Amino acid sequence: MSRVCELTGKGPMTGNNVSHAKNRTRRRFLPNLNDVTLTSEVLGRGYSLRISAAALRSVDHRGGLDAYLAKAKDTELSDRALKIKREIAKLDGAAVLSA
């Protein structure tokens, strides 16, 4: 399983452990990923995603999954999240045309 956030694209970073004697050894900084189920109001169903804690706060701040995906850049999103974004846009476009 990939250690990459499906909404922000955050992945592992590298750096150093630095001891008191200033000895440096390489290490990895992993993102704080959580398995969550986010509900789309437009589609009326939940989607299970593996996202970082920062992305979860951003989704909450923007007002839900639909609003977050509407503003998100396509290059940052995973294939699954991009598919959800397209489904939401398709239904939103149909709703605007019928109104």
mmCIF file of N, CA and C in Angstrom:
data_model
loop_
_atom_site.group_PDB
_atom_site.id
_atom_site.type_symbol
_atom_site.label_atom_id
_atom_site.label_comp_id
_atom_site.label_asym_id
_atom_site.label_seq_id
_atom_site.Cartn_x
_atom_site.Cartn_y
_atom_site.Cartn_z
ATOM 1 N N MET A 1 0.841 -1.183 0.000
ATOM 2 C CA MET A 1 0.000 0.000 0.000
ATOM 3 C C MET A 1 0.884 1.244 0.000
ATOM 4 N N SER A 2 0.552 2.157 -0.861
ATOM 5 C CA SER A 2 1.337 3.368 -1.011
ATOM 6 C C SER A 2 1.124 4.311 0.176
ATOM 7 N N ARG A 3 2.183 4.961 0.607
ATOM 8 C CA ARG A 3 2.093 5.909 1.718
ATOM 9 C C ARG A 3 1.942 7.327 1.170
ATOM 10 N N VAL A 4 0.900 7.543 0.381
ATOM 11 C CA VAL A 4 0.646 8.844 -0.241
ATOM 12 C C VAL A 4 -0.799 9.229 0.035
ATOM 13 N N CYS A 5 -1.014 10.486 0.413
ATOM 14 C CA CYS A 5 -2.360 10.997 0.651
ATOM 15 C C CYS A 5 -3.098 11.082 -0.685
ATOM 16 N N GLU A 6 -4.346 10.605 -0.710
ATOM 17 C CA GLU A 6 -5.113 10.581 -1.950
ATOM 18 C C GLU A 6 -5.642 11.957 -2.348
ATOM 19 N N LEU A 7 -5.701 12.904 -1.434
ATOM 20 C CA LEU A 7 -6.219 14.227 -1.760
ATOM 21 C C LEU A 7 -5.129 15.274 -1.965
ATOM 22 N N THR A 8 -4.075 15.233 -1.164
ATOM 23 C CA THR A 8 -3.041 16.262 -1.268
ATOM 24 C C THR A 8 -1.790 15.796 -1.977
ATOM 25 N N GLY A 9 -1.603 14.497 -2.098
ATOM 26 C CA GLY A 9 -0.395 13.975 -2.737
ATOM 27 C C GLY A 9 0.819 13.960 -1.826
ATOM 28 N N LYS A 10 0.623 14.227 -0.535
ATOM 29 C CA LYS A 10 1.742 14.191 0.407
ATOM 30 C C LYS A 10 2.294 12.782 0.510
ATOM 31 N N GLY A 11 3.622 12.668 0.484
ATOM 32 C CA GLY A 11 4.263 11.373 0.588
ATOM 33 C C GLY A 11 5.422 11.415 1.556
ATOM 34 N N PRO A 12 6.183 10.328 1.642
ATOM 35 C CA PRO A 12 7.327 10.294 2.548
ATOM 36 C C PRO A 12 8.403 11.300 2.144
ATOM 37 N N MET A 13 9.051 11.883 3.147
ATOM 38 C CA MET A 13 10.189 12.776 2.927
ATOM 39 C C MET A 13 11.398 12.164 3.618
ATOM 40 N N THR A 14 12.580 12.584 3.223
ATOM 41 C CA THR A 14 13.785 12.056 3.849
ATOM 42 C C THR A 14 14.507 13.164 4.592
ATOM 43 N N GLY A 15 15.289 12.753 5.585
ATOM 44 C CA GLY A 15 16.061 13.700 6.374
ATOM 45 C C GLY A 15 17.085 12.954 7.194
ATOM 46 N N ASN A 16 17.525 13.559 8.267
ATOM 47 C CA ASN A 16 18.553 12.969 9.112
ATOM 48 C C ASN A 16 18.088 12.854 10.549
ATOM 49 N N ASN A 17 18.490 11.760 11.217
ATOM 50 C CA ASN A 17 18.485 11.701 12.669
ATOM 51 C C ASN A 17 19.794 12.351 13.099
ATOM 52 N N VAL A 18 19.751 13.272 14.019
ATOM 53 C CA VAL A 18 20.966 13.937 14.483
ATOM 54 C C VAL A 18 21.126 13.645 15.965
ATOM 55 N N SER A 19 22.219 12.975 16.307
ATOM 56 C CA SER A 19 22.471 12.626 17.703
ATOM 57 C C SER A 19 23.071 13.824 18.441
ATOM 58 N N HIS A 20 23.254 13.670 19.733
ATOM 59 C CA HIS A 20 23.856 14.723 20.541
ATOM 60 C C HIS A 20 25.281 15.018 20.064
ATOM 61 N N ALA A 21 25.965 13.999 19.558
ATOM 62 C CA ALA A 21 27.330 14.168 19.052
ATOM 63 C C ALA A 21 27.341 14.626 17.594
ATOM 64 N N LYS A 22 26.175 15.014 17.073
ATOM 65 C CA LYS A 22 26.010 15.493 15.696
ATOM 66 C C LYS A 22 26.269 14.411 14.649
ATOM 67 N N ASN A 23 26.142 13.135 15.035
ATOM 68 C CA ASN A 23 26.214 12.062 14.045
ATOM 69 C C ASN A 23 24.899 12.055 13.269
ATOM 70 N N ARG A 24 25.003 11.948 11.946
ATOM 71 C CA ARG A 24 23.811 12.001 11.113
ATOM 72 C C ARG A 24 23.574 10.665 10.419
ATOM 73 N N THR A 25 22.350 10.165 10.562
ATOM 74 C CA THR A 25 21.954 8.949 9.853
ATOM 75 C C THR A 25 20.650 9.246 9.130
ATOM 76 N N ARG A 26 20.488 8.678 7.958
ATOM 77 C CA ARG A 26 19.306 8.956 7.143
ATOM 78 C C ARG A 26 18.056 8.327 7.764
ATOM 79 N N ARG A 27 16.928 9.000 7.561
ATOM 80 C CA ARG A 27 15.646 8.505 8.042
ATOM 81 C C ARG A 27 14.545 8.980 7.110
ATOM 82 N N ARG A 28 13.352 8.442 7.324
ATOM 83 C CA ARG A 28 12.182 8.848 6.533
ATOM 84 C C ARG A 28 11.133 9.476 7.444
ATOM 85 N N PHE A 29 10.538 10.558 6.974
ATOM 86 C CA PHE A 29 9.411 11.185 7.656
ATOM 87 C C PHE A 29 8.154 10.765 6.898
ATOM 88 N N LEU A 30 7.287 9.974 7.543
ATOM 89 C CA LEU A 30 6.088 9.475 6.886
ATOM 90 C C LEU A 30 4.899 10.390 7.188
ATOM 91 N N PRO A 31 3.995 10.578 6.218
ATOM 92 C CA PRO A 31 2.808 11.402 6.471
ATOM 93 C C PRO A 31 1.856 10.695 7.427
ATOM 94 N N ASN A 32 1.077 11.464 8.156
ATOM 95 C CA ASN A 32 0.108 10.931 9.115
ATOM 96 C C ASN A 32 -1.162 10.551 8.363
ATOM 97 N N LEU A 33 -1.187 9.327 7.811
ATOM 98 C CA LEU A 33 -2.311 8.877 7.000
ATOM 99 C C LEU A 33 -3.359 8.173 7.846
ATOM 100 N N ASN A 34 -4.622 8.425 7.513
ATOM 101 C CA ASN A 34 -5.751 7.808 8.198
ATOM 102 C C ASN A 34 -6.734 7.274 7.169
ATOM 103 N N ASP A 35 -7.333 6.120 7.460
ATOM 104 C CA ASP A 35 -8.388 5.575 6.619
ATOM 105 C C ASP A 35 -9.712 6.164 7.098
ATOM 106 N N VAL A 36 -10.347 6.956 6.245
ATOM 107 C CA VAL A 36 -11.605 7.605 6.614
ATOM 108 C C VAL A 36 -12.638 7.378 5.520
ATOM 109 N N THR A 37 -13.899 7.503 5.885
ATOM 110 C CA THR A 37 -14.988 7.461 4.919
ATOM 111 C C THR A 37 -15.615 8.845 4.876
ATOM 112 N N LEU A 38 -15.515 9.493 3.721
ATOM 113 C CA LEU A 38 -16.079 10.826 3.540
ATOM 114 C C LEU A 38 -17.335 10.716 2.693
ATOM 115 N N THR A 39 -18.362 11.479 3.048
ATOM 116 C CA THR A 39 -19.646 11.420 2.365
ATOM 117 C C THR A 39 -19.771 12.562 1.370
ATOM 118 N N SER A 40 -20.199 12.230 0.164
ATOM 119 C CA SER A 40 -20.482 13.226 -0.857
ATOM 120 C C SER A 40 -21.972 13.541 -0.811
ATOM 121 N N GLU A 41 -22.322 14.830 -0.623
ATOM 122 C CA GLU A 41 -23.726 15.219 -0.563
ATOM 123 C C GLU A 41 -24.377 15.121 -1.940
ATOM 124 N N VAL A 42 -23.622 15.454 -2.993
ATOM 125 C CA VAL A 42 -24.169 15.439 -4.347
ATOM 126 C C VAL A 42 -24.462 14.013 -4.792
ATOM 127 N N LEU A 43 -23.510 13.106 -4.547
ATOM 128 C CA LEU A 43 -23.672 11.719 -4.981
ATOM 129 C C LEU A 43 -24.475 10.891 -3.992
ATOM 130 N N GLY A 44 -24.545 11.345 -2.746
ATOM 131 C CA GLY A 44 -25.335 10.652 -1.740
ATOM 132 C C GLY A 44 -24.742 9.338 -1.265
ATOM 133 N N ARG A 45 -23.424 9.225 -1.275
ATOM 134 C CA ARG A 45 -22.783 7.999 -0.786
ATOM 135 C C ARG A 45 -21.431 8.330 -0.189
ATOM 136 N N GLY A 46 -20.894 7.373 0.568
ATOM 137 C CA GLY A 46 -19.609 7.557 1.214
ATOM 138 C C GLY A 46 -18.482 6.937 0.406
ATOM 139 N N TYR A 47 -17.291 7.510 0.514
ATOM 140 C CA TYR A 47 -16.105 7.015 -0.161
ATOM 141 C C TYR A 47 -15.007 6.801 0.860
ATOM 142 N N SER A 48 -14.404 5.624 0.835
ATOM 143 C CA SER A 48 -13.311 5.301 1.732
ATOM 144 C C SER A 48 -12.012 5.776 1.099
ATOM 145 N N LEU A 49 -11.317 6.674 1.784
ATOM 146 C CA LEU A 49 -10.078 7.254 1.276
ATOM 147 C C LEU A 49 -8.991 7.152 2.338
ATOM 148 N N ARG A 50 -7.750 7.142 1.888
ATOM 149 C CA ARG A 50 -6.600 7.168 2.801
ATOM 150 C C ARG A 50 -5.967 8.548 2.664
ATOM 151 N N ILE A 51 -6.244 9.408 3.643
ATOM 152 C CA ILE A 51 -5.800 10.801 3.551
ATOM 153 C C ILE A 51 -5.026 11.199 4.802
ATOM 154 N N SER A 52 -4.263 12.272 4.677
ATOM 155 C CA SER A 52 -3.490 12.778 5.810
ATOM 156 C C SER A 52 -4.410 13.544 6.761
ATOM 157 N N ALA A 53 -3.949 13.712 7.991
ATOM 158 C CA ALA A 53 -4.730 14.440 8.995
ATOM 159 C C ALA A 53 -4.913 15.890 8.570
ATOM 160 N N ALA A 54 -3.899 16.472 7.923
ATOM 161 C CA ALA A 54 -4.008 17.855 7.447
ATOM 162 C C ALA A 54 -5.074 17.962 6.356
ATOM 163 N N ALA A 55 -5.155 16.965 5.477
ATOM 164 C CA ALA A 55 -6.173 16.974 4.424
ATOM 165 C C ALA A 55 -7.569 16.834 5.019
ATOM 166 N N LEU A 56 -7.697 16.036 6.075
ATOM 167 C CA LEU A 56 -8.992 15.880 6.730
ATOM 168 C C LEU A 56 -9.462 17.206 7.318
ATOM 169 N N ARG A 57 -8.540 17.954 7.924
ATOM 170 C CA ARG A 57 -8.894 19.282 8.438
ATOM 171 C C ARG A 57 -9.268 20.227 7.305
ATOM 172 N N SER A 58 -8.573 20.130 6.170
ATOM 173 C CA SER A 58 -8.875 20.986 5.022
ATOM 174 C C SER A 58 -10.251 20.674 4.444
ATOM 175 N N VAL A 59 -10.600 19.403 4.376
ATOM 176 C CA VAL A 59 -11.924 19.006 3.891
ATOM 177 C C VAL A 59 -12.993 19.569 4.808
ATOM 178 N N ASP A 60 -12.785 19.465 6.110
ATOM 179 C CA ASP A 60 -13.738 19.999 7.080
ATOM 180 C C ASP A 60 -13.838 21.514 6.969
ATOM 181 N N HIS A 61 -12.712 22.179 6.771
ATOM 182 C CA HIS A 61 -12.684 23.646 6.686
ATOM 183 C C HIS A 61 -13.415 24.156 5.439
ATOM 184 N N ARG A 62 -13.279 23.453 4.341
ATOM 185 C CA ARG A 62 -13.906 23.890 3.085
ATOM 186 C C ARG A 62 -15.371 23.510 2.986
ATOM 187 N N GLY A 63 -15.868 22.700 3.895
ATOM 188 C CA GLY A 63 -17.291 22.397 3.904
ATOM 189 C C GLY A 63 -17.659 21.061 3.308
ATOM 190 N N GLY A 64 -16.766 20.103 3.327
ATOM 191 C CA GLY A 64 -17.095 18.761 2.866
ATOM 192 C C GLY A 64 -16.278 18.336 1.661
ATOM 193 N N LEU A 65 -16.456 17.074 1.293
ATOM 194 C CA LEU A 65 -15.689 16.473 0.209
ATOM 195 C C LEU A 65 -15.977 17.139 -1.128
ATOM 196 N N ASP A 66 -17.235 17.463 -1.399
ATOM 197 C CA ASP A 66 -17.597 18.060 -2.689
ATOM 198 C C ASP A 66 -16.914 19.410 -2.891
ATOM 199 N N ALA A 67 -16.949 20.251 -1.869
ATOM 200 C CA ALA A 67 -16.323 21.572 -1.977
ATOM 201 C C ALA A 67 -14.813 21.461 -2.080
ATOM 202 N N TYR A 68 -14.217 20.504 -1.355
ATOM 203 C CA TYR A 68 -12.768 20.336 -1.413
ATOM 204 C C TYR A 68 -12.334 19.898 -2.808
ATOM 205 N N LEU A 69 -13.013 18.915 -3.372
ATOM 206 C CA LEU A 69 -12.634 18.409 -4.685
ATOM 207 C C LEU A 69 -12.866 19.441 -5.783
ATOM 208 N N ALA A 70 -13.869 20.309 -5.611
ATOM 209 C CA ALA A 70 -14.131 21.344 -6.618
ATOM 210 C C ALA A 70 -12.952 22.307 -6.729
ATOM 211 N N LYS A 71 -12.286 22.607 -5.604
ATOM 212 C CA LYS A 71 -11.156 23.542 -5.609
ATOM 213 C C LYS A 71 -9.806 22.876 -5.811
ATOM 214 N N ALA A 72 -9.740 21.548 -5.630
ATOM 215 C CA ALA A 72 -8.459 20.843 -5.665
ATOM 216 C C ALA A 72 -7.903 20.772 -7.084
ATOM 217 N N LYS A 73 -6.571 20.807 -7.186
ATOM 218 C CA LYS A 73 -5.902 20.661 -8.477
ATOM 219 C C LYS A 73 -5.898 19.193 -8.882
ATOM 220 N N ASP A 74 -6.131 18.935 -10.154
ATOM 221 C CA ASP A 74 -6.191 17.555 -10.641
ATOM 222 C C ASP A 74 -4.856 16.841 -10.511
ATOM 223 N N THR A 75 -3.752 17.580 -10.563
ATOM 224 C CA THR A 75 -2.429 16.950 -10.496
ATOM 225 C C THR A 75 -2.135 16.390 -9.109
ATOM 226 N N GLU A 76 -2.741 16.952 -8.057
ATOM 227 C CA GLU A 76 -2.495 16.483 -6.697
ATOM 228 C C GLU A 76 -3.350 15.277 -6.334
ATOM 229 N N LEU A 77 -4.495 15.109 -6.998
ATOM 230 C CA LEU A 77 -5.437 14.064 -6.624
ATOM 231 C C LEU A 77 -5.011 12.704 -7.154
ATOM 232 N N SER A 78 -5.374 11.652 -6.412
ATOM 233 C CA SER A 78 -5.136 10.293 -6.881
ATOM 234 C C SER A 78 -6.160 9.959 -7.965
ATOM 235 N N ASP A 79 -5.991 8.816 -8.601
ATOM 236 C CA ASP A 79 -6.916 8.401 -9.660
ATOM 237 C C ASP A 79 -8.330 8.212 -9.113
ATOM 238 N N ARG A 80 -8.436 7.630 -7.918
ATOM 239 C CA ARG A 80 -9.757 7.418 -7.306
ATOM 240 C C ARG A 80 -10.433 8.744 -6.989
ATOM 241 N N ALA A 81 -9.681 9.682 -6.412
ATOM 242 C CA ALA A 81 -10.248 10.977 -6.056
ATOM 243 C C ALA A 81 -10.633 11.766 -7.310
ATOM 244 N N LEU A 82 -9.849 11.637 -8.373
ATOM 245 C CA LEU A 82 -10.149 12.318 -9.633
ATOM 246 C C LEU A 82 -11.435 11.772 -10.240
ATOM 247 N N LYS A 83 -11.640 10.475 -10.119
ATOM 248 C CA LYS A 83 -12.865 9.855 -10.628
ATOM 249 C C LYS A 83 -14.088 10.381 -9.854
ATOM 250 N N ILE A 84 -13.951 10.503 -8.529
ATOM 251 C CA ILE A 84 -15.037 11.043 -7.705
ATOM 252 C C ILE A 84 -15.328 12.485 -8.093
ATOM 253 N N LYS A 85 -14.267 13.250 -8.336
ATOM 254 C CA LYS A 85 -14.428 14.660 -8.719
ATOM 255 C C LYS A 85 -15.188 14.779 -10.040
ATOM 256 N N ARG A 86 -14.881 13.921 -10.993
ATOM 257 C CA ARG A 86 -15.572 13.954 -12.285
ATOM 258 C C ARG A 86 -17.039 13.573 -12.151
ATOM 259 N N GLU A 87 -17.350 12.568 -11.307
ATOM 260 C CA GLU A 87 -18.745 12.181 -11.081
ATOM 261 C C GLU A 87 -19.531 13.330 -10.469
ATOM 262 N N ILE A 88 -18.924 14.026 -9.503
ATOM 263 C CA ILE A 88 -19.589 15.162 -8.850
ATOM 264 C C ILE A 88 -19.828 16.279 -9.865
ATOM 265 N N ALA A 89 -18.816 16.567 -10.696
ATOM 266 C CA ALA A 89 -18.957 17.635 -11.695
ATOM 267 C C ALA A 89 -20.036 17.290 -12.708
ATOM 268 N N LYS A 90 -20.128 16.013 -13.068
ATOM 269 C CA LYS A 90 -21.139 15.582 -14.035
ATOM 270 C C LYS A 90 -22.544 15.784 -13.481
ATOM 271 N N LEU A 91 -22.760 15.400 -12.226
ATOM 272 C CA LEU A 91 -24.078 15.559 -11.611
ATOM 273 C C LEU A 91 -24.393 17.030 -11.325
ATOM 274 N N ASP A 92 -23.390 17.815 -10.936
ATOM 275 C CA ASP A 92 -23.599 19.246 -10.704
ATOM 276 C C ASP A 92 -23.979 19.940 -12.005
ATOM 277 N N GLY A 93 -23.318 19.576 -13.090
ATOM 278 C CA GLY A 93 -23.637 20.175 -14.393
ATOM 279 C C GLY A 93 -25.040 19.838 -14.836
ATOM 280 N N ALA A 94 -25.469 18.602 -14.588
ATOM 281 C CA ALA A 94 -26.821 18.182 -14.958
ATOM 282 C C ALA A 94 -27.856 18.902 -14.108
ATOM 283 N N ALA A 95 -27.533 19.135 -12.822
ATOM 284 C CA ALA A 95 -28.461 19.824 -11.927
ATOM 285 C C ALA A 95 -28.628 21.283 -12.324
ATOM 286 N N VAL A 96 -27.537 21.916 -12.774
ATOM 287 C CA VAL A 96 -27.588 23.315 -13.176
ATOM 288 C C VAL A 96 -28.411 23.453 -14.455
ATOM 289 N N LEU A 97 -28.242 22.522 -15.391
ATOM 290 C CA LEU A 97 -28.972 22.585 -16.644
ATOM 291 C C LEU A 97 -30.466 22.344 -16.461
ATOM 292 N N SER A 98 -30.853 21.467 -15.532
ATOM 293 C CA SER A 98 -32.265 21.165 -15.329
ATOM 294 C C SER A 98 -32.977 22.236 -14.510
ATOM 295 N N ALA A 99 -32.241 23.070 -13.801
ATOM 296 C CA ALA A 99 -32.869 24.080 -12.932
ATOM 297 C C ALA A 99 -33.348 25.291 -13.678
#
